[in-house]
Coordinates of C-alpha atoms in Angstrom, one line a residue:
M209 CA 94.4 113.2 97.9
A210 CA 94.1 112.3 94.3
N211 CA 94.6 115.2 91.9
R212 CA 92.3 117.6 93.8
T213 CA 92.3 121.4 93.2
T214 CA 94.1 123.4 95.9
I215 CA 94.7 127.1 96.5
Q216 CA 98.3 128.1 97.1
F217 CA 99.5 131.4 98.3
E218 CA 102.1 133.1 100.6
Y219 CA 101.0 135.2 103.5
N220 CA 103.5 137.0 105.9
G221 CA 106.3 134.8 104.6
T222 CA 104.5 131.5 105.1
A223 CA 103.5 129.3 102.2
Y224 CA 100.0 127.9 102.5
T225 CA 98.1 125.2 100.6
L226 CA 94.4 125.1 101.1
G227 CA 92.3 122.0 100.3
Y228 CA 89.7 119.6 101.6
T229 CA 89.7 116.0 102.6
I230 CA 86.6 113.8 103.2
A231 CA 87.2 114.0 106.9
S232 CA 87.5 117.8 106.9
L233 CA 84.2 118.2 105.0
K234 CA 82.5 115.8 107.4
R235 CA 83.8 117.8 110.4
L236 CA 82.5 121.0 108.8
E237 CA 79.1 119.5 108.3
K238 CA 79.0 118.1 111.8
S239 CA 79.8 121.6 113.2
G240 CA 76.6 122.9 111.6
F241 CA 77.5 123.9 108.1
S242 CA 74.8 122.8 105.7
F243 CA 75.7 122.0 102.1
G244 CA 72.0 121.5 101.3
N245 CA 70.9 125.0 102.5
L246 CA 73.7 127.3 101.3
E247 CA 71.2 130.0 100.5
D248 CA 70.6 130.2 104.3
H249 CA 74.3 131.0 104.8
L250 CA 74.9 133.6 102.1
L251 CA 76.9 135.9 104.4
T252 CA 79.0 133.2 106.0
A253 CA 79.3 130.3 103.6
Q254 CA 82.4 131.5 101.7
E255 CA 84.4 132.4 104.9
D256 CA 83.4 129.1 106.5
L257 CA 84.6 127.2 103.5
F258 CA 87.8 129.2 103.3
C259 CA 88.6 128.6 107.0
A260 CA 87.8 124.9 106.7
A261 CA 90.2 124.6 103.7
F262 CA 93.1 125.0 106.1
D263 CA 92.3 121.7 107.8
A264 CA 93.9 119.5 105.2
F265 CA 97.4 121.0 105.4
H266 CA 97.4 123.6 108.2
K267 CA 95.0 122.5 110.9
N268 CA 96.9 124.2 113.6
V269 CA 96.3 127.7 112.2
P270 CA 93.9 129.4 114.6
R271 CA 90.5 130.6 113.3
N272 CA 91.3 134.3 114.0
E273 CA 94.4 134.0 111.8
R274 CA 92.4 132.2 109.1
M275 CA 89.9 135.1 109.1
A276 CA 92.7 137.7 109.0
I277 CA 94.1 136.0 105.8
Y278 CA 90.5 135.7 104.4
K279 CA 90.0 139.4 104.8
E280 CA 93.3 140.1 102.9
F281 CA 92.4 137.7 100.0
A282 CA 91.4 139.1 96.6
N283 CA 88.0 137.9 95.5
S284 CA 89.3 136.5 92.2
E285 CA 92.5 135.0 90.7
D286 CA 93.9 136.0 87.4
G287 CA 93.1 133.3 84.9
E288 CA 95.9 131.6 83.0
E289 CA 96.2 132.6 79.3
G290 CA 92.9 132.0 77.6
E291 CA 91.1 131.3 80.9
T292 CA 88.6 133.5 82.6
A293 CA 89.2 134.7 86.2
N294 CA 87.6 132.6 88.9
T295 CA 86.0 134.0 92.1
L296 CA 87.2 132.6 95.4
S297 CA 83.7 131.0 96.0
D298 CA 83.8 129.3 92.6
I299 CA 87.1 127.7 93.4
L300 CA 86.1 126.7 97.0
F301 CA 82.9 125.1 95.7
R302 CA 84.7 123.3 92.9
M303 CA 87.1 121.9 95.5
V304 CA 84.2 120.7 97.7
N305 CA 82.6 119.1 94.7
E306 CA 85.7 117.2 93.8
V307 CA 85.8 115.6 97.3
I308 CA 82.1 114.9 97.3
E309 CA 82.5 113.1 93.9
E310 CA 85.4 111.1 95.3
M311 CA 83.1 110.0 98.2
S312 CA 80.6 108.4 95.9
P313 CA 80.7 104.6 95.9
K314 CA 82.8 103.2 93.0
G315 CA 83.0 99.5 93.8
N316 CA 81.9 96.5 91.8
V317 CA 79.1 95.2 94.0
K318 CA 75.9 95.1 91.9
W319 CA 72.7 95.8 93.7
K320 CA 69.0 96.2 92.9
T321 CA 65.8 97.5 94.5
V322 CA 63.2 95.0 95.4
K323 CA 59.6 96.0 96.2
G324 CA 58.0 93.4 98.3

């Protein structure tokens, strides 16, 4: 995982790092999460993304424990000096976008569209 944003915290004496991989986002989408229709999931999108963020480093943490941690999370982090605070959903979506951008083709094969 090349220079991706992660969320790091400690909960009940255990250090956690939350992040996404291409595989974890594909699994999330295959399980029914729709990145194209987020407005249809306003009540659950943030918690689904939070729970999915465990898969990169802590995939064995059960869903009920992930939800317990989510309920204890503050909605925003303190910004570093000169930086504004970020909401949890802002950071989660930024993390998702980094992975999606990484998924884009970057090879050297030139191509063109032909209408025939």
